[in-house]
Amino acid sequence: MVLYTEEDVTSYFGLESADINVAMSDVIKLSLNAKASLKSGSAYITLTQNDILNADNEVIEEIETKTETIEISSKENNKFLNDYISCSFYIKGSSLYNTSFKLKLTLGSDEQEAEGVVAFDNITIEYLSESNYTSVSTGTYVKKVNLQSSTNTFGITNSTFNTTEKAESALTYPLTPTSWAHNTGDEDSVYFGVINTNTTVFNAHKSEFKISANPGNPEGFLSTDKDTNNILMMYNFRDTYQSATSSSFDLDTNSYYKLSFAYKLLPTSSIKNILFVYITDSDGNILYADEGISGTNGNWKNYELYISSNSYSNSLKLILSLGNEDNNLTGQAFFDNVTVVKQENLTKEEYDAIAVDNKVLDFEEGNFNLVKDEGNDFLTALRYNGSLEEGTMPEYGIADASGGIIDEQTAEEVFDVQCSPENENALKYMMVIKTFNKATYSMTAMDDISLTAGTYYRFTIYIKTITQTPEDYEGEFGAEFGLSGLKEKIENVLASDWTKYYIYVNCTEDATVNLRFAFKSLDMQTTGTVFFDNYEYTTIEADDFNVTRLNFEGEKTYLFIGDTNADTDEEETTSSFNATALWYAIPTAILAVSLILAIVAYLMKKVKIKKWEKRRINQYDRERTVHRDVIRAEAETRRNAQVKELNEQIKHCEEEIAKIDDIRSKRQGTRRSENLGKITRSAEREFKQFAKRRTAIENRIIMLNKQIDNMNTAEYLLSVQHKIAVEKARAEREAREKSFIKQKKEKTSKKK
């Protein structure tokens, strides 16, 4: 086809094609060749998208149509194409709508007319795969038209799952959502990806992902007959797990956000709690966990999480998981409209009120609020490593100590403890460590604190302890607060009331430290519970450090660390080996040894060694019988003392069970009256905590009774007797040796 003007005539005219249809998610290459010989102006190839209509044939105004243009102003020296220029449009169709374009070929434009001639030839359309589209680079004669451009208008990229990729040129579902990473325990047991809920589209493709019933749409959509909408689908048709991880989203410091998404859950086995929601930092560390969310009875629900960033400024990621590595299951989950929206006008008072009854991720200093409920005595601290440094952790029963996080309500009901007076957080959590026997248990922060040389720091914490130790007890035990990486620490803390403790650091050398909280018990008398609350840390001026040190050094609530230099206990040594000197040293050493042996031989001739008379063994040896009876009696005494101590432990455990039952009974009555007999989420969590704690103590009683049964056996008593006999024989031997040495000294002194 040729467009041309008469000589010395400028004009603007051309031709327009019929509709070029682009179906949902199609990837198309539209190409043609062109060459021009122009005295003025240019020729143009313009691709214009038509208006998109809804089911009622009305234009959808909120969808902006797209236009791309290629300008031709000359010809190219290309013998393979007869000097034609190859021009291409790569079109990625919408994942929601079928659409169409018109191709316009013109000489000149409405802004500038042209003079000359232009020829167009070989217009073709090809259907491509996603990889063909992605790999193409744009240029003067190559344009891309993407009708799925991904945005993060709502904080999370591709929050509505309308940006997708397909593996082949033909449209098959489910599609891959861009900006979301998929993970699964078994690729052959899951379907994952984006599906469209429009009735016509769903019915045409449902056999591809084996779901017969249309999951529909969240609130805000018309019927699936009229509306078109994409949702994310996860389907475990065999026991396994799978998850989708969002791209990173950022938080401004000291701000409030609301993260929300629509979800629908359809369990297909006996396991009903199938959804697991996590928030991680950019390194994959879990900062928030809501595990085992139950089915939605076939309805769409909305999940909401409020975030208080405080001083936190790193990126976060959202993980939506159908089951997890520890919970393989079957079921279906659907998601849509994942958003993170900054709450510009939310005040602290309003946030505090919201936090009482809503899900909250609160970044307070110390990260005591970053927890997960795993049904244990205490909540799991997500950013701390708990360690039983001393004590036993049996396979059955309970360990000698445990630690974690406890909320104020539970602490008040179980321990009659409230948060420290300075805790003004919306969520009131404390760190707690409890010992049941001789043990040392620590909680060490996973997050590093970098200290810079030449800077001064102050770390503070409130500590409260509960023990039943007698006042006259001698021994060092109690709570500890320190910085792992530095030797000095505050230790042996016993504080029946909330007490504030301070660590001041003069950083003389760059150092990396981690918070460490611990509790140490020496025996049953020193067991107890410690609470840590309202941790803070800040840089200070040198004058602040020096003046405070001058006034408070030596006070038990203050610790001053004057330097952070690395230990240099091991001195470097240099080798002074001399081979020549060795030849002089060897003969000298031999001569010295010979002289010593000669002196010893001479002295041995002068010493009379008394021979031990062999003891004649009669049928009845009264002395041995009495000796054996004494050992047996002492063994029984020891055994009885051990049994008594274990019985005291059992009594202590039984008293604790009675206390738990009493608190639970009172609380249950209060809950019933407050909630009119309904079981709330918090009441259910409290019941689990009480039941778990009671079961743990009952298991400990069983273990203690087994120990007592073992101690009452003849074999155990014989082992104690043997131990005592060995101790007495060792003592007698040492006594004889001392007596011999004494006699020898006396004889030597008499000779002199």
Short mmCIF file of C-alpha atoms in Angstrom, two decimals, residues 194-491:
data_model
loop_
_atom_site.label_atom_id
_atom_site.label_comp_id
_atom_site.label_asym_id
_atom_site.label_seq_id
_atom_site.Cartn_x
_atom_site.Cartn_y
_atom_site.Cartn_z
CA VAL A 194 -4.34 -16.53 39.43
CA ILE A 195 -7.79 -17.53 38.20
CA ASN A 196 -10.60 -15.38 36.85
CA THR A 197 -14.01 -15.63 38.52
CA ASN A 198 -16.09 -14.39 35.61
CA THR A 199 -18.67 -17.13 35.04
CA THR A 200 -17.90 -17.59 31.35
CA VAL A 201 -14.11 -17.58 31.82
CA PHE A 202 -14.22 -19.81 34.92
CA ASN A 203 -16.42 -22.45 33.32
CA ALA A 204 -14.21 -22.53 30.23
CA HIS A 205 -11.03 -23.19 32.25
CA LYS A 206 -12.03 -24.86 35.55
CA SER A 207 -10.89 -28.28 34.33
CA GLU A 208 -7.33 -26.91 34.21
CA PHE A 209 -7.12 -26.46 37.99
CA LYS A 210 -9.66 -29.10 39.12
CA ILE A 211 -12.03 -26.81 41.05
CA SER A 212 -15.67 -27.30 40.17
CA ALA A 213 -17.29 -24.50 42.21
CA ASN A 214 -16.60 -20.87 41.41
CA PRO A 215 -15.16 -19.24 44.60
CA GLY A 216 -16.77 -15.92 43.66
CA ASN A 217 -15.56 -12.48 44.70
CA PRO A 218 -15.13 -10.47 47.91
CA GLU A 219 -17.54 -7.67 48.75
CA GLY A 220 -17.59 -4.75 46.34
CA PHE A 221 -18.07 -6.69 43.11
CA LEU A 222 -21.12 -7.32 41.00
CA SER A 223 -22.15 -10.87 40.20
CA THR A 224 -19.63 -13.13 38.48
CA ASP A 225 -21.94 -13.11 35.46
CA LYS A 226 -21.25 -9.41 34.90
CA ASP A 227 -17.97 -8.67 36.66
CA THR A 228 -14.52 -9.93 35.77
CA ASN A 229 -12.03 -10.32 38.60
CA ASN A 230 -8.74 -12.08 39.29
CA ILE A 231 -8.01 -13.84 42.60
CA LEU A 232 -5.05 -15.84 43.87
CA MET A 233 -5.77 -19.54 44.30
CA MET A 234 -3.92 -22.12 46.42
CA TYR A 235 -5.16 -25.71 46.23
CA ASN A 236 -3.51 -28.63 48.09
CA PHE A 237 -5.17 -31.76 46.69
CA ARG A 238 -2.78 -33.96 48.69
CA ASP A 239 -1.28 -33.39 52.15
CA THR A 240 1.43 -30.77 51.73
CA TYR A 241 1.87 -27.00 52.13
CA GLN A 242 2.40 -24.00 49.87
CA SER A 243 2.86 -20.26 50.34
CA ALA A 244 2.99 -16.97 48.46
CA THR A 245 5.43 -14.23 49.52
CA SER A 246 4.86 -10.63 48.50
CA SER A 247 7.50 -8.22 47.30
CA SER A 248 8.95 -5.89 49.93
CA PHE A 249 7.01 -2.94 51.29
CA ASP A 250 8.45 -0.11 53.36
CA LEU A 251 7.25 1.66 56.49
CA ASP A 252 7.87 5.24 57.55
CA THR A 253 9.12 5.55 61.12
CA ASN A 254 6.68 6.56 63.87
CA SER A 255 3.65 5.84 61.69
CA TYR A 256 0.57 3.62 61.69
CA TYR A 257 -0.49 1.28 58.89
CA LYS A 258 -3.32 -1.13 58.19
CA LEU A 259 -2.52 -4.29 56.28
CA SER A 260 -5.59 -6.09 54.96
CA PHE A 261 -6.64 -8.74 52.48
CA ALA A 262 -9.77 -10.66 51.54
CA TYR A 263 -9.65 -14.44 51.94
CA LYS A 264 -11.82 -17.50 51.60
CA LEU A 265 -10.88 -20.91 53.06
CA LEU A 266 -12.27 -24.30 52.14
CA PRO A 267 -10.73 -27.13 54.25
CA THR A 268 -11.11 -30.54 52.61
CA SER A 269 -9.92 -32.74 55.49
CA SER A 270 -10.29 -33.04 59.25
CA ILE A 271 -7.81 -30.19 59.71
CA LYS A 272 -9.85 -26.98 59.71
CA ASN A 273 -7.23 -24.43 60.78
CA ILE A 274 -5.45 -24.16 57.45
CA LEU A 275 -4.25 -20.56 56.93
CA PHE A 276 -0.94 -19.28 58.31
CA VAL A 277 -0.05 -15.58 58.03
CA TYR A 278 3.49 -14.25 58.58
CA ILE A 279 5.31 -10.93 58.36
CA THR A 280 9.07 -11.15 57.87
CA ASP A 281 11.89 -8.66 57.50
CA SER A 282 14.01 -8.51 54.35
CA ASP A 283 16.25 -11.31 55.69
CA GLY A 284 13.33 -13.69 56.22
CA ASN A 285 13.18 -13.36 60.02
CA ILE A 286 9.61 -13.83 61.26
CA LEU A 287 8.29 -10.74 63.05
CA TYR A 288 4.60 -11.65 63.16
CA ALA A 289 2.83 -15.01 63.08
CA ASP A 290 -0.87 -15.83 63.08
CA GLU A 291 -1.09 -19.59 62.65
CA GLY A 292 -3.98 -21.97 62.15
CA ILE A 293 -6.76 -19.64 60.96
CA SER A 294 -9.95 -21.67 60.55
CA GLY A 295 -12.25 -22.06 57.55
CA THR A 296 -14.67 -19.31 56.56
CA ASN A 297 -17.80 -21.46 56.07
CA GLY A 298 -17.72 -20.83 52.34
CA ASN A 299 -17.73 -17.03 52.72
CA TRP A 300 -15.20 -14.32 51.96
CA LYS A 301 -13.74 -12.61 55.04
CA ASN A 302 -11.45 -9.64 55.55
CA TYR A 303 -8.17 -9.95 57.48
CA GLU A 304 -6.85 -6.77 59.14
CA LEU A 305 -3.55 -6.12 60.90
CA TYR A 306 -2.56 -2.75 62.36
CA ILE A 307 1.15 -1.90 62.37
CA SER A 308 2.89 0.64 64.58
CA SER A 309 6.35 1.23 63.11
CA ASN A 310 7.89 3.31 65.94
CA SER A 311 11.62 3.44 65.09
CA TYR A 312 11.51 0.44 62.71
CA SER A 313 12.53 1.41 59.17
CA ASN A 314 13.43 -1.83 57.35
CA SER A 315 11.42 -3.48 54.58
CA LEU A 316 8.79 -6.12 55.32
CA LYS A 317 7.22 -9.00 53.39
CA LEU A 318 3.85 -10.72 53.75
CA ILE A 319 3.59 -14.52 53.56
CA LEU A 320 0.24 -16.24 52.98
CA SER A 321 0.57 -19.98 53.59
CA LEU A 322 -1.86 -22.88 53.15
CA GLY A 323 -0.43 -25.17 55.83
CA ASN A 324 3.29 -25.07 56.65
CA GLU A 325 6.25 -27.43 56.99
CA ASP A 326 4.92 -28.77 60.31
CA ASN A 327 1.29 -28.86 59.19
CA ASN A 328 0.78 -30.64 55.87
CA LEU A 329 -2.87 -30.60 54.84
CA THR A 330 -5.40 -30.51 52.01
CA GLY A 331 -7.69 -27.60 51.24
CA GLN A 332 -8.31 -24.51 49.13
CA ALA A 333 -7.54 -20.87 49.86
CA PHE A 334 -8.37 -17.78 47.81
CA PHE A 335 -7.04 -14.22 48.24
CA ASP A 336 -7.67 -10.77 46.81
CA ASN A 337 -7.06 -7.07 47.43
CA VAL A 338 -3.88 -7.24 49.54
CA THR A 339 -3.20 -3.69 50.73
CA VAL A 340 -0.94 -1.79 53.13
CA VAL A 341 -2.32 1.69 53.74
CA LYS A 342 -0.77 4.37 55.92
CA GLN A 343 -3.22 5.69 58.51
CA GLU A 344 -2.36 9.36 58.22
CA ASN A 345 -4.93 10.67 60.70
CA LEU A 346 -4.78 7.91 63.32
CA THR A 347 -3.79 9.22 66.77
CA LYS A 348 -1.96 7.26 69.48
CA GLU A 349 -5.10 7.21 71.62
CA GLU A 350 -7.12 5.79 68.74
CA TYR A 351 -4.42 3.23 67.97
CA ASP A 352 -4.24 2.13 71.63
CA ALA A 353 -8.01 1.58 71.59
CA ILE A 354 -7.82 -0.38 68.32
CA ALA A 355 -4.99 -2.55 69.66
CA VAL A 356 -7.17 -3.94 72.46
CA ASP A 357 -9.43 -6.01 70.18
CA ASN A 358 -7.54 -6.21 66.88
CA LYS A 359 -4.48 -7.91 65.46
CA VAL A 360 -1.44 -5.69 65.93
CA LEU A 361 2.25 -5.70 64.96
CA ASP A 362 3.91 -3.24 67.30
CA PHE A 363 7.64 -2.49 66.92
CA GLU A 364 8.58 -1.47 70.44
CA GLU A 365 12.20 -1.36 71.64
CA GLY A 366 13.38 -4.79 72.73
CA ASN A 367 10.83 -6.57 70.50
CA PHE A 368 8.95 -8.12 73.44
CA ASN A 369 5.77 -7.65 71.35
CA LEU A 370 6.92 -9.87 68.48
CA VAL A 371 5.38 -13.16 69.61
CA LYS A 372 3.72 -16.36 68.44
CA ASP A 373 1.21 -18.44 70.39
CA GLU A 374 2.29 -22.09 70.18
CA GLY A 375 0.14 -23.30 73.07
CA ASN A 376 3.01 -23.40 75.58
CA ASP A 377 3.16 -21.92 79.08
CA PHE A 378 4.47 -18.68 77.60
CA LEU A 379 4.24 -17.05 74.19
CA THR A 380 7.19 -17.70 71.88
CA ALA A 381 9.52 -14.70 71.51
CA LEU A 382 10.14 -14.49 67.76
CA ARG A 383 13.35 -12.45 68.00
CA TYR A 384 14.97 -14.20 70.98
CA ASN A 385 16.74 -17.53 71.40
CA GLY A 386 15.83 -19.32 74.62
CA SER A 387 18.58 -21.52 76.11
CA LEU A 388 18.66 -23.87 79.10
CA GLU A 389 22.31 -23.18 79.93
CA GLU A 390 22.24 -25.33 83.07
CA GLY A 391 19.65 -27.95 83.97
CA THR A 392 17.91 -30.86 82.29
CA MET A 393 15.33 -31.03 79.52
CA PRO A 394 13.80 -34.56 79.64
CA GLU A 395 12.15 -36.17 76.65
CA TYR A 396 8.96 -36.49 78.68
CA GLY A 397 7.76 -34.07 81.33
CA ILE A 398 8.95 -30.52 81.64
CA ALA A 399 12.40 -28.93 81.65
CA ASP A 400 14.02 -27.45 84.75
CA ALA A 401 13.32 -23.95 83.39
CA SER A 402 11.52 -22.18 80.56
CA GLY A 403 11.14 -18.69 79.20
CA GLY A 404 9.19 -16.57 76.74
CA ILE A 405 6.76 -13.67 76.64
CA ILE A 406 3.61 -13.15 78.71
CA ASP A 407 0.86 -10.57 78.26
CA GLU A 408 -0.19 -8.45 81.22
CA GLN A 409 -3.65 -10.01 81.55
CA THR A 410 -2.27 -13.54 81.84
CA ALA A 411 0.53 -12.40 84.17
CA GLU A 412 -2.00 -10.74 86.44
CA GLU A 413 -4.22 -13.82 86.57
CA VAL A 414 -1.45 -16.42 87.02
CA PHE A 415 1.24 -14.50 88.93
CA ASP A 416 -0.63 -11.42 90.21
CA VAL A 417 1.88 -9.26 88.31
CA GLN A 418 1.20 -6.15 86.23
CA CYS A 419 3.55 -4.40 83.82
CA SER A 420 6.09 -1.90 85.11
CA PRO A 421 4.86 1.65 85.80
CA GLU A 422 6.61 3.12 82.73
CA ASN A 423 5.10 0.65 80.23
CA GLU A 424 2.78 2.79 78.10
CA ASN A 425 2.67 0.45 75.09
CA ALA A 426 -0.66 -0.37 73.50
CA LEU A 427 0.21 -4.07 73.79
CA LYS A 428 1.54 -4.85 77.23
CA TYR A 429 3.95 -7.77 77.05
CA MET A 430 6.77 -8.77 79.38
CA MET A 431 9.62 -11.23 79.10
CA VAL A 432 9.35 -14.02 81.69
CA ILE A 433 11.68 -16.82 82.84
CA LYS A 434 10.64 -19.49 85.37
CA THR A 435 12.82 -22.14 87.03
CA PHE A 436 11.55 -25.39 88.59
CA ASN A 437 14.86 -26.82 89.78
CA LYS A 438 18.56 -26.00 89.80
CA ALA A 439 18.94 -24.28 86.45
CA THR A 440 20.11 -21.27 84.45
CA TYR A 441 17.88 -20.13 81.59
CA SER A 442 18.64 -17.24 79.24
CA MET A 443 16.87 -15.30 76.48
CA THR A 444 19.30 -13.74 73.98
CA ALA A 445 18.18 -11.32 71.27
CA MET A 446 18.74 -12.37 67.65
CA ASP A 447 19.10 -8.76 66.52
CA ASP A 448 22.56 -7.24 66.76
CA ILE A 449 23.22 -3.86 68.34
CA SER A 450 26.21 -2.11 66.79
CA LEU A 451 28.23 0.05 69.18
CA THR A 452 30.49 2.70 67.64
CA ALA A 453 33.85 3.66 69.12
CA GLY A 454 33.81 7.07 70.79
CA THR A 455 30.10 6.88 71.62
CA TYR A 456 28.38 6.48 74.99
CA TYR A 457 25.26 4.35 75.51
CA ARG A 458 22.64 3.75 78.18
CA PHE A 459 20.58 0.52 78.43
CA THR A 460 17.72 0.25 80.92
CA ILE A 461 15.30 -2.48 81.96
CA TYR A 462 12.72 -3.01 84.69
CA ILE A 463 13.11 -6.27 86.66
CA LYS A 464 10.76 -8.00 89.12
CA THR A 465 11.37 -11.40 90.76
CA ILE A 466 9.16 -13.85 92.66
CA THR A 467 10.96 -16.39 94.89
CA GLN A 468 10.28 -18.25 98.15
CA THR A 469 13.90 -18.26 99.28
CA PRO A 470 14.58 -17.92 103.04
CA GLU A 471 16.13 -14.60 104.02
CA ASP A 472 19.16 -16.27 105.59
CA TYR A 473 19.94 -18.32 102.47
CA GLU A 474 23.59 -18.06 101.43
CA GLY A 475 24.41 -18.21 97.74
CA GLU A 476 24.41 -16.07 94.61
CA PHE A 477 21.38 -16.48 92.37
CA GLY A 478 18.66 -14.42 90.68
CA ALA A 479 18.04 -12.42 87.52
CA GLU A 480 20.70 -11.29 85.05
CA PHE A 481 20.78 -8.44 82.52
CA GLY A 482 23.70 -7.96 80.17
CA LEU A 483 25.03 -7.49 76.67
CA SER A 484 26.27 -10.66 75.05
CA GLY A 485 29.70 -9.81 73.66
CA LEU A 486 30.78 -7.86 76.76
CA LYS A 487 31.94 -9.66 79.91
CA GLU A 488 30.34 -7.39 82.51
CA LYS A 489 26.69 -7.87 83.44
CA ILE A 490 24.15 -7.11 86.17
CA GLU A 491 23.53 -10.37 88.04
#
